[in-house]
RNA sequence: UCCCUGAUAGCUCAGUCGGUAGAGCAAGUGACUGUUAAUCACUGGGUCGUUGGUUCGAGUCCAACUCAGGGAGCCA
């Protein structure tokens, strides 16, 4: 007997007049004393449930079927037929229902057929995948990841796996997690009494990566179009809906490209992703539209249709200074824009994503390319309404003398970066890239308000339980 | 890390002026001629986050701590 997914049966892909098998978990059970029960079955293959009609003529009707509760695992055999009731295309007329796994103590089973708060579900991270929301998030997350790989692949990019362990202790992107095999109770010490990392596993102090960018630039200088897609770690004590200690990041890097090319790539990539989600996951998006964020679908359609606004930092400062809006923090040229400023630009002034470009060099990283004005660098941030900075990127400084001057200015030692500087000594070319926070992207697409709810097992300060 | 708010049944919450604990959903039992997070009736279910303090008496007032949420900073 052939097994069919819930998705296939609802799409009418199961053969008519043939007994098939479905397998999954009970969402709800409704009884009718007409002598039958309705079981809503999910197997995660799509948003919808398959309705299984089980009549009291089944041998285990009273003993088992009437005791099924949310979460029970079952297999059912039967005919897939057009539904006699409203609300679903097809349903199964069951000839057998086998219970594979009961729910122990249904009263305390956390996942009940009712609304749960996201905070509660976060405490039940091992069970929350069984909910409508998390199932929909998981499928959309997968769709986005696949779309990103497809977008780059179709455009001739090569996926480069940059290292997760790194000895660069000054990548400048944030606090880092140390990785060590030294005995923390009794570690070897230098004459100065500090930990002697020369006796550690790698012979020097080692961390988890905060960015694959510097590494991926080396492959960019050989393969022209490359990107990373992998986990990233930041030991910042950030407690917000947009930060995780462990998150996934996509970092394309393109040779012979400038800032305008970079912005165009970011825009094309986001549009490609949004189109893919709307096309491939209409069921899940309809759910997000109804229960999570009214208007998400129109939001994405608008992003696909309209050109992203490009705006120079200097212009943004002028707008903010003359808009008449009272900000908690005053705006002047040279400051790092506050969340309230970015939000005003994206949400009020433009009402759509904005690509802010050419920031003052003093508030940006050392590797960003110095513009001819000597004051700004070719950096860009993509600000999305509602979530803020979703992408940060730049054209890189390809001129060794300028890069060295910048490193001196910032006070970075050259020796650890000799390999990064070598890229500028041997066949250097203009190049540019950006970083996309994967969870921020998933949150934006689904309308979910917290990145902790779009990653299966969020890691945040004080939370590494599951 | 800073500011604000919160923690009461399995879940979501109410709980007045300090006077001895409530609802809805879920669960159990029963009713109901195909239901759509069904409906109706009944039943069981509580260390009021932790510790200490004030008081004859604390879910309620005070302090500290823990955790969570919103905002900020840092950033993706």
Coordinates of C-alpha atoms (C1' of nucleotides) in Angstrom, one line a residue:
Chain A
X1 CA 0.0 0.0 0.0
X2 CA 1.4 3.4 -1.0
X3 CA 2.0 6.2 1.5
X4 CA 1.0 9.7 0.5
X5 CA 1.9 13.0 2.2
X6 CA -0.9 15.2 3.4
X7 CA 0.2 17.7 0.8
X8 CA -0.3 15.2 -2.0
X9 CA -3.7 14.0 -0.8
X10 CA -5.0 17.6 -0.4
X11 CA -3.8 18.4 -3.9
X12 CA -5.8 15.4 -5.2
X13 CA -2.6 13.5 -6.2
X14 CA -3.6 10.3 -4.5
X15 CA -5.2 7.8 -6.9
X16 CA -9.0 7.6 -6.8
X17 CA -10.6 4.3 -5.7
X18 CA -7.4 3.0 -4.3
X19 CA -6.6 2.5 -0.7
X20 CA -3.6 4.5 0.4
X21 CA -1.8 5.1 3.7
X22 CA -1.1 8.5 5.4
X23 CA 1.1 9.0 8.4
X24 CA 1.4 11.9 10.8
X25 CA 0.2 13.5 14.0
X26 CA -3.2 14.3 15.3
X27 CA -4.0 18.0 15.4
X28 CA -7.6 17.8 16.6
X29 CA -10.3 15.1 17.0
X30 CA -14.0 15.9 16.7
X31 CA -16.7 13.3 17.4
X32 CA -20.1 13.0 16.1
X33 CA -22.6 10.7 17.7
X34 CA -23.7 9.9 14.2
X35 CA -21.1 7.3 14.9
X36 CA -18.0 8.8 13.4
X37 CA -15.0 10.9 14.3
X38 CA -13.0 13.5 12.4
X39 CA -9.3 13.5 12.8
X40 CA -7.2 16.4 11.5
X41 CA -3.9 15.0 10.5
X42 CA -0.7 16.9 9.9
X43 CA 2.7 15.6 8.7
X44 CA 4.3 19.0 8.1
X45 CA 4.4 18.6 4.3
X46 CA 2.2 21.7 4.0
X47 CA 0.2 24.1 6.1
X48 CA -3.2 22.3 5.9
X49 CA -4.4 19.2 7.6
X50 CA -6.0 16.1 6.1
X51 CA -9.4 15.2 7.5
X52 CA -9.7 11.6 8.3
X53 CA -13.2 10.3 8.7
X54 CA -13.2 7.3 11.1
X55 CA -16.5 5.4 11.6
X56 CA -17.5 3.5 14.6
X57 CA -17.4 0.3 12.6
X58 CA -13.6 0.3 13.0
X59 CA -12.6 -2.3 15.5
X60 CA -10.6 0.1 17.7
X61 CA -13.1 3.0 17.5
X62 CA -14.2 3.0 21.1
X63 CA -11.0 1.7 22.5
X64 CA -8.5 3.9 20.7
X65 CA -9.8 6.4 18.2
X66 CA -12.1 8.1 20.6
X67 CA -9.2 8.7 22.9
X68 CA -6.9 10.3 20.4
X69 CA -5.7 13.7 21.5
X70 CA -3.5 16.4 19.9
X71 CA 0.0 15.1 19.2
X72 CA -0.8 11.4 18.9
X73 CA 1.1 9.7 16.1
X74 CA -1.0 7.6 13.8
X75 CA -1.1 5.8 10.5
X76 CA -4.4 5.5 8.6
X77 CA -5.5 3.5 5.5
X78 CA -8.4 4.5 3.4
X79 CA -9.8 6.1 0.2
X80 CA -9.0 9.7 -0.6
X81 CA -12.4 11.1 -1.7
X82 CA -13.8 14.6 -2.4
X83 CA -15.0 15.9 0.9
X84 CA -18.7 15.6 1.8
X85 CA -18.4 18.5 4.2
X86 CA -17.3 22.1 3.7
X87 CA -13.8 23.3 4.4
X88 CA -11.5 20.9 2.6
X89 CA -11.0 19.6 -0.9
X90 CA -10.3 16.0 -0.1
X91 CA -10.7 13.8 3.0
X92 CA -9.9 10.2 3.8
X93 CA -12.6 7.6 4.5
X94 CA -10.6 5.4 6.8
X95 CA -10.6 1.6 6.7
X96 CA -8.0 1.4 9.5
X97 CA -6.4 3.7 12.0
X98 CA -3.3 2.5 13.8
X99 CA -2.0 4.4 16.8
X100 CA 1.8 4.5 16.6
X101 CA 2.5 6.8 19.6
X102 CA 0.2 8.0 22.3
X103 CA 0.5 11.3 24.1
X104 CA 1.4 10.6 27.7
X105 CA -0.9 12.6 30.0
X106 CA -2.8 14.8 27.5
X107 CA -3.6 17.4 30.1
X108 CA 0.0 18.5 30.5
X109 CA 1.0 18.1 26.8
X110 CA 2.1 21.6 26.2
X111 CA 1.0 21.9 22.5
X112 CA -2.8 22.3 22.8
X113 CA -5.2 23.2 20.0
X114 CA -5.4 26.8 21.1
X115 CA -3.3 30.0 20.7
X116 CA -0.1 29.9 22.6
X117 CA 2.2 32.9 23.3
X118 CA 5.5 32.9 21.5
X119 CA 7.2 33.3 24.9
X120 CA 5.7 30.1 26.1
X121 CA 6.6 28.2 22.9
X122 CA 10.1 29.3 23.2
X123 CA 10.3 27.5 26.5
X124 CA 9.1 24.4 24.7
X125 CA 11.6 24.6 21.8
X126 CA 11.6 20.8 21.5
X127 CA 7.9 20.6 20.9
X128 CA 7.1 24.0 19.2
X129 CA 7.8 22.7 15.7
X130 CA 4.5 21.0 16.0
X131 CA 2.5 24.2 16.0
X132 CA 1.0 25.9 13.0
X133 CA 3.3 28.9 13.4
X134 CA 6.6 27.1 13.8
X135 CA 5.8 24.6 11.0
X136 CA 5.0 27.5 8.7
X137 CA 8.2 29.3 9.7
X138 CA 10.3 26.2 9.2
X139 CA 8.9 25.7 5.6
X140 CA 9.4 29.4 4.7
X141 CA 12.9 29.5 6.2
X142 CA 13.8 26.5 4.1
X143 CA 12.2 28.1 1.0
X144 CA 14.2 31.3 1.6
X145 CA 17.5 29.4 2.1
X146 CA 16.9 27.4 -1.1
X147 CA 16.0 30.6 -3.0
X148 CA 19.2 32.3 -1.9
X149 CA 21.3 29.4 -3.1
X150 CA 19.4 29.3 -6.4
X151 CA 19.7 33.0 -6.9
X152 CA 23.5 32.9 -6.6
X153 CA 23.9 29.7 -8.4
X154 CA 21.9 30.9 -11.4
X155 CA 24.1 34.0 -11.4
X156 CA 27.4 32.1 -11.5
X157 CA 28.3 32.5 -7.8
X158 CA 30.3 29.9 -6.0
X159 CA 29.3 29.0 -2.4
X160 CA 32.4 29.1 -0.3
X161 CA 32.5 27.6 3.2
X162 CA 34.5 29.9 5.3
X163 CA 35.8 28.7 8.7
X164 CA 33.9 28.7 11.9
X165 CA 37.0 28.7 14.0
X166 CA 39.3 31.7 13.7
X167 CA 42.3 33.2 15.3
X168 CA 41.6 36.7 14.0
X169 CA 40.8 38.4 17.3
X170 CA 40.1 41.8 15.8
X171 CA 37.7 41.4 13.0
X172 CA 35.9 44.3 14.6
X173 CA 32.4 43.0 14.2
X174 CA 31.7 42.3 17.8
X175 CA 32.6 40.4 21.0
X176 CA 33.8 36.9 20.3
X177 CA 33.3 33.5 21.9
X178 CA 36.6 31.9 22.9
X179 CA 37.2 28.3 21.9
X180 CA 39.7 26.3 24.0
X181 CA 40.6 22.8 25.1
X182 CA 42.7 24.1 28.0
X183 CA 41.7 22.9 31.5
X184 CA 39.9 25.8 32.9
X185 CA 40.5 24.7 36.5
X186 CA 44.3 24.5 35.9
X187 CA 45.4 26.2 32.8
X188 CA 49.0 26.8 31.8
X189 CA 50.3 30.3 32.4
X190 CA 52.8 32.6 30.8
X191 CA 55.5 34.2 33.0
X192 CA 53.1 37.1 33.3
X193 CA 50.5 34.8 34.7
X194 CA 48.1 35.0 31.7
X195 CA 46.7 31.9 30.0
X196 CA 49.3 30.4 27.8
X197 CA 47.4 29.8 24.6
X198 CA 50.6 28.5 22.9
X199 CA 49.7 25.3 24.7
X200 CA 46.1 25.4 23.5
X201 CA 44.8 23.2 20.7
X202 CA 45.7 25.5 17.8
X203 CA 48.7 27.0 19.6
X204 CA 47.1 30.4 19.8
X205 CA 44.0 32.0 21.1
X206 CA 41.0 30.9 19.0
X207 CA 37.4 32.1 18.6
X208 CA 34.1 31.4 16.8
X209 CA 33.8 33.5 13.7
X210 CA 31.9 36.8 13.7
X211 CA 32.0 37.1 9.9
X212 CA 33.2 35.1 6.9
X213 CA 33.9 38.2 4.9
X214 CA 37.7 38.6 5.2
X215 CA 38.1 34.9 4.3
X216 CA 35.7 34.9 1.5
X217 CA 37.5 37.9 -0.1
X218 CA 40.4 35.6 -0.8
X219 CA 38.1 33.4 -2.9
X220 CA 36.6 36.4 -4.5
X221 CA 40.0 37.4 -5.8
X222 CA 40.1 34.1 -7.7
X223 CA 36.6 33.0 -8.5
X224 CA 35.1 36.5 -9.0
X225 CA 31.6 35.8 -7.6
X226 CA 31.4 34.0 -4.3
X227 CA 29.2 33.9 -1.3
X228 CA 29.1 32.4 2.2
X229 CA 26.0 31.0 3.9
X230 CA 26.8 29.7 7.4
X231 CA 26.5 30.2 11.1
X232 CA 28.0 33.3 12.8
X233 CA 28.6 34.0 16.5
X234 CA 28.5 37.2 18.5
X235 CA 29.1 37.3 22.2
X236 CA 27.3 40.6 22.6
X237 CA 25.0 41.0 25.5
X238 CA 22.2 41.9 23.2
X239 CA 18.6 41.4 24.5
X240 CA 16.4 42.4 21.6
X241 CA 14.0 41.0 19.1
X242 CA 16.6 41.3 16.3
X243 CA 19.7 39.8 17.9
X244 CA 21.0 36.2 18.4
X245 CA 24.3 35.0 19.7
X246 CA 24.3 32.3 17.0
X247 CA 22.7 33.3 13.7
X248 CA 23.1 32.5 10.0
X249 CA 24.5 35.0 7.6
X250 CA 24.8 35.3 3.8
X251 CA 27.8 37.2 2.6
X252 CA 28.3 37.6 -1.2
X253 CA 31.5 39.2 -2.5
X254 CA 31.9 40.3 -6.1
X255 CA 35.2 41.2 -7.9
X256 CA 35.3 44.1 -10.3
X257 CA 32.2 45.6 -8.6
X258 CA 31.5 48.9 -7.0
X259 CA 29.0 50.2 -4.5
X260 CA 26.2 50.6 -7.1
X261 CA 26.7 47.1 -8.3
X262 CA 26.6 45.9 -4.7
X263 CA 23.3 47.8 -4.1
X264 CA 21.8 46.3 -7.3
X265 CA 22.8 42.8 -6.2
X266 CA 21.2 43.3 -2.8
X267 CA 18.0 44.5 -4.3
X268 CA 17.8 41.7 -6.9
X269 CA 18.5 39.1 -4.3
X270 CA 15.8 40.3 -1.9
X271 CA 13.3 40.5 -4.7
X272 CA 14.1 37.0 -5.9
X273 CA 13.7 35.6 -2.4
X274 CA 10.3 37.4 -1.9
X275 CA 9.0 36.2 -5.2
X276 CA 10.1 32.6 -4.5
X277 CA 8.3 32.6 -1.1
X278 CA 5.0 34.0 -2.5
X279 CA 5.1 31.5 -5.3
X280 CA 6.1 28.4 -3.4
X281 CA 4.5 28.9 0.0
X282 CA 1.1 30.5 -0.5
X283 CA -0.5 28.3 2.2
X284 CA 2.0 29.4 4.9
X285 CA 1.9 33.1 3.7
X286 CA -1.9 33.1 3.9
X287 CA -1.5 32.0 7.5
X288 CA 1.0 34.7 8.3
X289 CA -1.3 37.2 6.7
X290 CA -4.2 36.1 8.8
X291 CA -2.6 35.5 12.2
X292 CA 0.8 37.2 12.4
X293 CA 0.9 40.4 10.3
X294 CA -2.0 41.8 8.4
X295 CA -0.6 43.0 5.1
X296 CA 2.6 40.9 4.9
X297 CA 1.8 39.7 1.4
X298 CA 1.1 43.2 0.1
X299 CA 4.3 44.3 1.8
X300 CA 6.3 41.7 -0.1
X301 CA 4.5 42.4 -3.4
X302 CA 5.3 46.1 -3.0
X303 CA 8.9 45.3 -2.4
X304 CA 9.0 43.2 -5.6
X305 CA 7.3 45.9 -7.7
X306 CA 9.0 49.1 -6.5
X307 CA 12.6 50.1 -6.9
X308 CA 14.5 50.5 -3.7
X309 CA 15.3 54.1 -2.8
X310 CA 19.0 54.9 -2.8
X311 CA 20.0 57.7 -0.5
X312 CA 23.3 59.1 0.6
X313 CA 24.0 59.5 4.3
X314 CA 24.5 63.2 3.8
X315 CA 21.1 63.5 2.2
X316 CA 19.5 61.5 5.0
X317 CA 21.0 63.8 7.6
X318 CA 19.5 66.8 5.8
X319 CA 16.1 65.1 5.6
X320 CA 16.2 64.2 9.3
X321 CA 17.3 67.7 10.3
X322 CA 14.6 69.4 8.2
X323 CA 11.6 67.1 8.6
X324 CA 10.2 68.8 11.7
X325 CA 10.1 65.6 13.6
X326 CA 11.3 65.7 17.2
X327 CA 13.9 63.0 17.8
X328 CA 15.3 61.9 21.2
X329 CA 18.8 62.3 19.7
X330 CA 19.7 65.2 17.6
X331 CA 21.0 64.6 14.1
X332 CA 24.2 66.1 12.8
X333 CA 26.6 65.1 10.1
X334 CA 29.1 62.5 11.4
X335 CA 26.9 60.7 13.9
X336 CA 25.9 57.1 13.7
X337 CA 22.1 57.2 13.0
X338 CA 19.9 55.9 15.8
X339 CA 17.2 53.4 15.4
X340 CA 14.6 56.1 15.6
X341 CA 16.3 57.9 12.6
X342 CA 16.6 54.8 10.5
X343 CA 13.0 54.0 11.3
X344 CA 11.8 57.4 10.3
X345 CA 13.5 57.2 7.0
X346 CA 12.3 53.7 6.1
X347 CA 8.8 53.9 7.6
X348 CA 7.7 57.5 7.4
X349 CA 9.8 59.3 4.8
X350 CA 10.0 56.6 2.2
X351 CA 7.6 53.9 3.4
X352 CA 9.7 51.2 1.8
X353 CA 13.2 49.8 2.0
X354 CA 15.9 52.4 1.7
X355 CA 19.5 51.8 0.7
X356 CA 21.6 54.3 2.7
X357 CA 25.0 54.8 1.2
X358 CA 28.3 56.7 1.7
X359 CA 28.7 57.0 5.4
X360 CA 31.3 59.0 7.3
X361 CA 34.4 56.9 7.5
X362 CA 34.8 57.3 11.2
X363 CA 31.7 55.3 12.0
X364 CA 32.5 52.4 9.7
X365 CA 34.9 49.5 9.4
X366 CA 38.5 49.9 8.3
X367 CA 38.1 47.8 5.1
X368 CA 35.5 50.0 3.5
X369 CA 36.6 51.9 0.5
X370 CA 37.5 55.6 1.1
X371 CA 35.6 57.9 -1.3
X372 CA 37.3 60.7 -3.2
X373 CA 35.9 63.3 -0.7
X374 CA 38.2 61.7 1.9
X375 CA 35.4 61.9 4.4
X376 CA 33.1 59.1 3.5
X377 CA 33.4 55.4 2.7
X378 CA 31.5 53.4 0.1
X379 CA 29.3 51.7 2.7
X380 CA 25.6 50.8 2.4
X381 CA 22.9 49.6 4.8
X382 CA 19.5 48.3 3.6
X383 CA 16.9 49.5 6.0
X384 CA 13.6 47.6 6.0
X385 CA 10.5 49.1 7.6
X386 CA 9.7 47.4 10.8
X387 CA 12.9 45.6 11.3
X388 CA 15.7 48.1 10.6
X389 CA 19.0 47.1 9.2
X390 CA 18.6 43.9 7.3
X391 CA 21.8 44.2 5.1
X392 CA 25.1 45.9 5.8
X393 CA 27.8 46.1 3.1
X394 CA 30.4 48.0 1.3
X395 CA 32.8 48.4 -1.5
X396 CA 36.1 47.2 -0.1
X397 CA 39.3 49.2 0.0
X398 CA 41.5 47.6 -2.7
X399 CA 44.4 50.1 -2.6
X400 CA 47.1 48.9 -0.2
X401 CA 48.4 52.3 0.7
X402 CA 44.9 53.6 1.6
X403 CA 44.1 50.4 3.5
X404 CA 47.3 50.7 5.5
X405 CA 46.6 54.3 6.3
X406 CA 43.2 53.4 7.5
X407 CA 44.6 50.5 9.7
X408 CA 47.0 52.9 11.2
X409 CA 44.3 55.4 11.9
X410 CA 42.1 52.8 13.6
X411 CA 45.2 51.3 15.4
X412 CA 45.0 47.8 13.9
X413 CA 48.3 45.8 13.8
X414 CA 49.3 44.8 10.3
X415 CA 50.9 41.5 11.0
X416 CA 47.8 39.4 11.7
X417 CA 46.3 40.8 8.5
X418 CA 49.2 40.1 6.3
X419 CA 47.2 37.6 4.2
X420 CA 44.3 40.2 3.8
X421 CA 46.9 42.8 2.8
X422 CA 48.4 40.3 0.3
X423 CA 45.2 40.4 -1.7
X424 CA 46.0 44.1 -2.4
X425 CA 49.6 43.3 -3.3
X426 CA 48.8 40.6 -5.9
X427 CA 46.4 41.6 -8.6
X428 CA 44.1 43.7 -6.6
X429 CA 40.7 44.7 -8.0
X430 CA 37.8 46.8 -6.9
X431 CA 35.3 44.5 -5.1
X432 CA 32.2 44.8 -3.0
X433 CA 30.0 42.6 -0.8
X434 CA 27.4 42.7 1.9
X435 CA 26.0 40.6 4.8
X436 CA 22.4 39.6 5.1
X437 CA 21.1 38.5 8.4
X438 CA 19.2 35.3 7.5
X439 CA 16.9 35.4 10.6
X440 CA 16.2 39.0 10.1
X441 CA 15.2 38.2 6.5
X442 CA 13.0 35.3 7.6
X443 CA 11.4 37.5 10.3
X444 CA 10.7 40.2 7.7
X445 CA 9.2 37.8 5.2
X446 CA 6.9 36.1 7.7
X447 CA 6.0 39.1 9.8
X448 CA 7.3 37.3 12.9
X449 CA 8.2 39.9 15.5
X450 CA 11.3 38.2 17.0
X451 CA 14.2 36.5 15.4
X452 CA 14.1 34.0 18.3
X453 CA 11.0 32.5 16.7
X454 CA 12.4 32.0 13.2
X455 CA 15.4 29.9 14.2
X456 CA 14.7 26.4 15.7
X457 CA 16.9 26.7 18.7
X458 CA 17.7 30.3 19.5
X459 CA 20.9 31.1 21.5
X460 CA 20.7 34.4 23.4
X461 CA 22.4 35.6 26.6
X462 CA 21.6 33.0 29.3
X463 CA 19.7 30.7 26.9
X464 CA 21.4 27.6 25.4
X465 CA 19.1 25.0 26.9
X466 CA 18.0 22.9 23.9
Chain B
rU1 C1' 24.5 46.5 29.8
rC2 C1' 20.6 50.6 30.8
rC3 C1' 15.2 52.3 31.3
rC4 C1' 10.1 50.6 31.7
rU5 C1' 6.5 46.6 32.5
rG6 C1' 5.3 41.9 34.1
rA7 C1' 5.4 36.6 36.7
rU8 C1' -1.8 33.6 39.8
rA9 C1' -4.6 26.2 37.2
rG10 C1' -1.5 22.5 31.5
rC11 C1' -2.3 27.5 28.4
rU12 C1' -4.3 32.8 28.2
rC13 C1' -5.8 35.9 31.9
rA14 C1' -9.1 38.4 36.0
rG15 C1' -8.5 39.0 41.2
rU16 C1' -11.6 45.9 44.0
rC17 C1' -9.6 49.0 50.1
rG18 C1' -4.6 43.8 52.7
rG19 C1' -9.4 39.4 55.0
rU20 C1' -8.1 32.9 53.1
rA21 C1' -8.6 31.6 44.8
rG22 C1' -11.9 32.9 39.7
rA23 C1' -13.1 32.6 34.2
rG24 C1' -12.2 30.9 29.2
rC25 C1' -9.6 27.3 26.7
rA26 C1' -7.3 22.4 27.4
rA27 C1' -8.2 17.5 30.1
rG28 C1' -11.9 13.6 32.1
rU29 C1' -17.2 11.9 31.8
rG30 C1' -21.8 12.3 29.4
rA31 C1' -25.2 14.5 25.5
rC32 C1' -25.6 15.7 20.2
rU33 C1' -27.5 12.7 12.6
rG34 C1' -20.9 15.2 8.6
rU35 C1' -17.8 18.0 12.2
rU36 C1' -14.3 22.5 10.7
rA37 C1' -9.6 25.6 16.9
rA38 C1' -17.7 22.1 16.8
rU39 C1' -21.6 22.9 20.5
rC40 C1' -24.0 21.9 25.4
rA41 C1' -23.8 19.8 30.7
rC42 C1' -21.0 18.0 34.7
rU43 C1' -16.2 16.8 37.1
rG44 C1' -11.1 17.1 38.6
rG45 C1' -7.2 20.6 38.6
rG46 C1' -3.4 26.1 42.7
rU47 C1' 3.8 25.9 46.9
rC48 C1' -0.1 33.0 43.5
rG49 C1' 8.4 33.2 40.3
rU50 C1' 12.2 32.8 44.7
rU51 C1' 14.0 34.7 49.3
rG52 C1' 13.3 38.0 53.1
rG53 C1' 10.4 42.1 55.5
rU54 C1' 5.9 45.0 57.3
rU55 C1' 1.1 43.2 59.4
rC56 C1' -3.4 40.0 63.9
rG57 C1' -3.6 38.6 58.6
rA58 C1' -0.1 39.3 52.1
rG59 C1' -1.8 36.9 45.4
rU60 C1' -2.4 42.2 46.9
rC61 C1' 2.3 46.6 50.4
rC62 C1' 8.2 46.9 50.7
rA63 C1' 13.3 45.1 49.4
rA64 C1' 16.6 41.9 46.9
rC65 C1' 17.1 38.2 43.3
rU66 C1' 15.6 35.1 39.0
rC67 C1' 13.2 34.9 34.4
rA68 C1' 10.3 37.0 30.5
rG69 C1' 8.4 41.1 27.4
rG70 C1' 8.8 46.2 25.3
rG71 C1' 12.4 50.1 24.3
rA72 C1' 17.7 51.7 24.0
rG73 C1' 22.9 50.5 22.9
rC74 C1' 25.8 47.0 19.9
rC75 C1' 24.9 45.0 15.1
rA76 C1' 23.2 41.2 10.8

